[in-house]
């Protein structure tokens, strides 16, 4: 990936951090974008210690001015953009059925997971097109592919990401831009560990991952696979990485 320039949102920690480290280890220049400035800096420092190329960006995917400024910084640093990973997002313990979930929580999920993906694509895709094409990888979820009780806000947001991925795959194929998504089940991040400890619903869900929970590194490997040249004929794909959760009862 030595000729690639990749921006990864939410890459200060978790899946995004692992994807940034892996892409950089394969030669890509990486823009580490995170709302947590210190976390972005820490990931950048780790890449630098391994002789990789990276810049850190304080980046709020729900704020269009922040998004535009971040992409401008990438062009200023590296001159081009060939890949975008829309990883920032997440659910919360305030989620629930539409009859109970707070309206503010529903709006939060849509803003962070769906509008954030939209804004990054809005400003990133023209740059990828100007570079002659490349890859967009969105972070969907298994919940966006199937009905799940008690998670209506997050399910709606990630279902939107799934549909947007497919629509953009058609829209931008002529520009040689591939748009795919990863749809994980539960992933064993620090955040998920907290959910497992506090929420019986999450505990029951984890038990249905027949092969256990993947870690952030396994998801990162799939992200980098979709960014790389071996997937140049893949677009519009939604790839579940769910330990068998999608086929279990």
mmCIF file of C-alpha atoms in Angstrom, residues 43-193:
data_model
loop_
_atom_site.group_PDB
_atom_site.id
_atom_site.type_symbol
_atom_site.label_atom_id
_atom_site.label_comp_id
_atom_site.label_asym_id
_atom_site.label_seq_id
_atom_site.Cartn_x
_atom_site.Cartn_y
_atom_site.Cartn_z
ATOM 1 C CA UNK A 43 -1.637 6.431 17.332
ATOM 2 C CA UNK A 44 0.476 8.742 15.164
ATOM 3 C CA UNK A 45 3.402 8.391 17.533
ATOM 4 C CA UNK A 46 3.172 4.614 17.390
ATOM 5 C CA UNK A 47 3.164 4.707 13.591
ATOM 6 C CA UNK A 48 6.148 7.055 13.616
ATOM 7 C CA UNK A 49 8.109 4.798 15.961
ATOM 8 C CA UNK A 50 7.679 2.028 13.361
ATOM 9 C CA UNK A 51 8.998 4.366 10.629
ATOM 10 C CA UNK A 52 5.541 4.859 9.127
ATOM 11 C CA UNK A 53 3.939 8.040 7.795
ATOM 12 C CA UNK A 54 0.998 9.617 9.614
ATOM 13 C CA UNK A 55 -0.611 12.869 10.650
ATOM 14 C CA UNK A 56 -3.049 13.324 13.505
ATOM 15 C CA UNK A 57 -6.310 15.219 13.056
ATOM 16 C CA UNK A 58 -8.765 16.411 15.690
ATOM 17 C CA UNK A 59 -11.867 15.477 13.771
ATOM 18 C CA UNK A 60 -15.603 15.615 14.580
ATOM 19 C CA UNK A 61 -17.532 13.681 11.943
ATOM 20 C CA UNK A 62 -20.798 15.404 12.901
ATOM 21 C CA UNK A 63 -19.375 18.894 12.205
ATOM 22 C CA UNK A 64 -19.008 19.687 8.510
ATOM 23 C CA UNK A 65 -16.458 22.452 9.086
ATOM 24 C CA UNK A 66 -14.308 20.039 11.089
ATOM 25 C CA UNK A 67 -14.615 17.398 8.369
ATOM 26 C CA UNK A 68 -13.675 19.801 5.565
ATOM 27 C CA UNK A 69 -10.730 21.169 7.534
ATOM 28 C CA UNK A 70 -9.487 17.639 8.161
ATOM 29 C CA UNK A 71 -9.522 16.689 4.509
ATOM 30 C CA UNK A 72 -7.784 19.962 3.617
ATOM 31 C CA UNK A 73 -5.041 19.008 6.075
ATOM 32 C CA UNK A 74 -4.587 15.628 4.392
ATOM 33 C CA UNK A 75 -4.109 17.265 1.002
ATOM 34 C CA UNK A 76 -1.711 19.762 2.551
ATOM 35 C CA UNK A 77 0.361 16.974 4.095
ATOM 36 C CA UNK A 78 0.270 14.292 1.424
ATOM 37 C CA UNK A 79 -1.086 15.948 -1.731
ATOM 38 C CA UNK A 80 -3.768 13.378 -2.411
ATOM 39 C CA UNK A 81 -6.294 10.944 -0.931
ATOM 40 C CA UNK A 82 -6.910 7.420 -2.186
ATOM 41 C CA UNK A 83 -8.866 5.820 0.631
ATOM 42 C CA UNK A 84 -11.403 6.656 3.316
ATOM 43 C CA UNK A 85 -12.487 4.522 6.265
ATOM 44 C CA UNK A 86 -15.646 5.711 8.018
ATOM 45 C CA UNK A 87 -15.068 3.980 11.317
ATOM 46 C CA UNK A 88 -16.232 6.600 13.840
ATOM 47 C CA UNK A 89 -19.556 5.742 15.446
ATOM 48 C CA UNK A 90 -21.102 3.588 18.110
ATOM 49 C CA UNK A 91 -24.156 2.723 20.135
ATOM 50 C CA UNK A 92 -24.904 3.483 23.770
ATOM 51 C CA UNK A 93 -26.682 1.973 26.738
ATOM 52 C CA UNK A 94 -29.477 4.531 26.265
ATOM 53 C CA UNK A 95 -30.749 2.758 23.130
ATOM 54 C CA UNK A 96 -34.049 0.900 23.164
ATOM 55 C CA UNK A 97 -37.342 0.338 21.303
ATOM 56 C CA UNK A 98 -38.844 3.329 19.497
ATOM 57 C CA UNK A 99 -41.529 3.567 22.167
ATOM 58 C CA UNK A 100 -38.929 4.088 24.892
ATOM 59 C CA UNK A 101 -35.620 5.312 23.459
ATOM 60 C CA UNK A 102 -35.022 9.022 24.185
ATOM 61 C CA UNK A 103 -35.452 11.150 21.076
ATOM 62 C CA UNK A 104 -32.050 12.711 21.728
ATOM 63 C CA UNK A 105 -30.454 9.254 21.673
ATOM 64 C CA UNK A 106 -32.080 8.447 18.331
ATOM 65 C CA UNK A 107 -30.807 11.728 16.900
ATOM 66 C CA UNK A 108 -27.353 11.112 18.365
ATOM 67 C CA UNK A 109 -27.111 7.703 16.676
ATOM 68 C CA UNK A 110 -28.234 9.040 13.309
ATOM 69 C CA UNK A 111 -25.894 12.049 13.509
ATOM 70 C CA UNK A 112 -22.839 10.074 14.550
ATOM 71 C CA UNK A 113 -23.205 6.885 12.532
ATOM 72 C CA UNK A 114 -25.086 7.961 9.412
ATOM 73 C CA UNK A 115 -24.651 11.717 8.998
ATOM 74 C CA UNK A 116 -20.987 11.360 9.968
ATOM 75 C CA UNK A 117 -20.474 8.814 7.192
ATOM 76 C CA UNK A 118 -22.354 11.055 4.753
ATOM 77 C CA UNK A 119 -20.265 14.139 5.558
ATOM 78 C CA UNK A 120 -16.948 12.313 5.241
ATOM 79 C CA UNK A 121 -17.985 10.829 1.903
ATOM 80 C CA UNK A 122 -19.262 14.210 0.752
ATOM 81 C CA UNK A 123 -15.831 15.776 1.223
ATOM 82 C CA UNK A 124 -13.592 12.747 0.747
ATOM 83 C CA UNK A 125 -14.967 11.202 -2.424
ATOM 84 C CA UNK A 126 -14.143 14.186 -4.686
ATOM 85 C CA UNK A 127 -10.525 13.958 -3.506
ATOM 86 C CA UNK A 128 -10.373 10.223 -4.190
ATOM 87 C CA UNK A 129 -11.841 10.859 -7.630
ATOM 88 C CA UNK A 130 -9.199 13.535 -8.294
ATOM 89 C CA UNK A 131 -6.519 10.963 -7.404
ATOM 90 C CA UNK A 132 -7.842 8.609 -10.102
ATOM 91 C CA UNK A 133 -9.990 6.415 -7.891
ATOM 92 C CA UNK A 134 -9.675 4.374 -4.747
ATOM 93 C CA UNK A 135 -11.651 2.807 -1.944
ATOM 94 C CA UNK A 136 -14.205 3.820 0.679
ATOM 95 C CA UNK A 137 -14.838 1.431 3.551
ATOM 96 C CA UNK A 138 -17.837 2.109 5.780
ATOM 97 C CA UNK A 139 -18.421 0.589 9.195
ATOM 98 C CA UNK A 140 -21.893 -0.921 9.205
ATOM 99 C CA UNK A 141 -23.081 -3.517 11.688
ATOM 100 C CA UNK A 142 -24.792 -6.859 11.773
ATOM 101 C CA UNK A 143 -27.660 -4.955 13.406
ATOM 102 C CA UNK A 144 -28.123 -3.064 10.152
ATOM 103 C CA UNK A 145 -28.789 -6.350 8.354
ATOM 104 C CA UNK A 146 -31.285 -7.989 10.711
ATOM 105 C CA UNK A 147 -33.939 -7.071 13.216
ATOM 106 C CA UNK A 148 -32.720 -6.814 16.796
ATOM 107 C CA UNK A 149 -34.932 -6.014 19.773
ATOM 108 C CA UNK A 150 -34.007 -3.118 22.017
ATOM 109 C CA UNK A 151 -31.553 -1.345 19.678
ATOM 110 C CA UNK A 152 -33.807 0.637 17.337
ATOM 111 C CA UNK A 153 -31.683 3.799 17.176
ATOM 112 C CA UNK A 154 -28.403 2.077 16.329
ATOM 113 C CA UNK A 155 -30.116 -0.400 14.000
ATOM 114 C CA UNK A 156 -31.714 2.442 12.037
ATOM 115 C CA UNK A 157 -28.430 4.333 11.767
ATOM 116 C CA UNK A 158 -26.419 1.321 10.615
ATOM 117 C CA UNK A 159 -29.192 0.212 8.241
ATOM 118 C CA UNK A 160 -28.814 3.641 6.676
ATOM 119 C CA UNK A 161 -25.065 3.080 6.328
ATOM 120 C CA UNK A 162 -25.730 -0.227 4.540
ATOM 121 C CA UNK A 163 -28.110 1.399 2.058
ATOM 122 C CA UNK A 164 -25.837 4.407 1.547
ATOM 123 C CA UNK A 165 -22.910 2.082 0.841
ATOM 124 C CA UNK A 166 -24.811 0.308 -1.916
ATOM 125 C CA UNK A 167 -26.103 3.554 -3.404
ATOM 126 C CA UNK A 168 -22.653 5.151 -3.489
ATOM 127 C CA UNK A 169 -21.150 1.995 -5.015
ATOM 128 C CA UNK A 170 -23.422 2.531 -8.016
ATOM 129 C CA UNK A 171 -23.030 6.302 -8.029
ATOM 130 C CA UNK A 172 -19.229 6.404 -8.093
ATOM 131 C CA UNK A 173 -18.215 3.272 -9.990
ATOM 132 C CA UNK A 174 -17.572 5.380 -13.093
ATOM 133 C CA UNK A 175 -15.009 7.340 -11.045
ATOM 134 C CA UNK A 176 -13.189 4.087 -10.212
ATOM 135 C CA UNK A 177 -14.203 4.396 -6.577
ATOM 136 C CA UNK A 178 -15.125 1.220 -4.715
ATOM 137 C CA UNK A 179 -17.521 1.537 -1.779
ATOM 138 C CA UNK A 180 -17.872 -1.427 0.554
ATOM 139 C CA UNK A 181 -18.796 -1.989 4.192
ATOM 140 C CA UNK A 182 -17.848 -4.225 7.080
ATOM 141 C CA UNK A 183 -20.766 -5.447 9.210
ATOM 142 C CA UNK A 184 -19.371 -6.761 12.494
ATOM 143 C CA UNK A 185 -21.323 -8.396 15.219
ATOM 144 C CA UNK A 186 -19.991 -7.689 18.690
ATOM 145 C CA UNK A 187 -16.268 -6.888 18.729
ATOM 146 C CA UNK A 188 -14.172 -7.326 21.846
ATOM 147 C CA UNK A 189 -13.084 -3.719 22.361
ATOM 148 C CA UNK A 190 -12.721 -2.004 25.742
ATOM 149 C CA UNK A 191 -16.082 -0.324 25.097
ATOM 150 C CA UNK A 192 -17.760 -3.662 24.374
ATOM 151 C CA UNK A 193 -16.255 -5.185 27.486
#
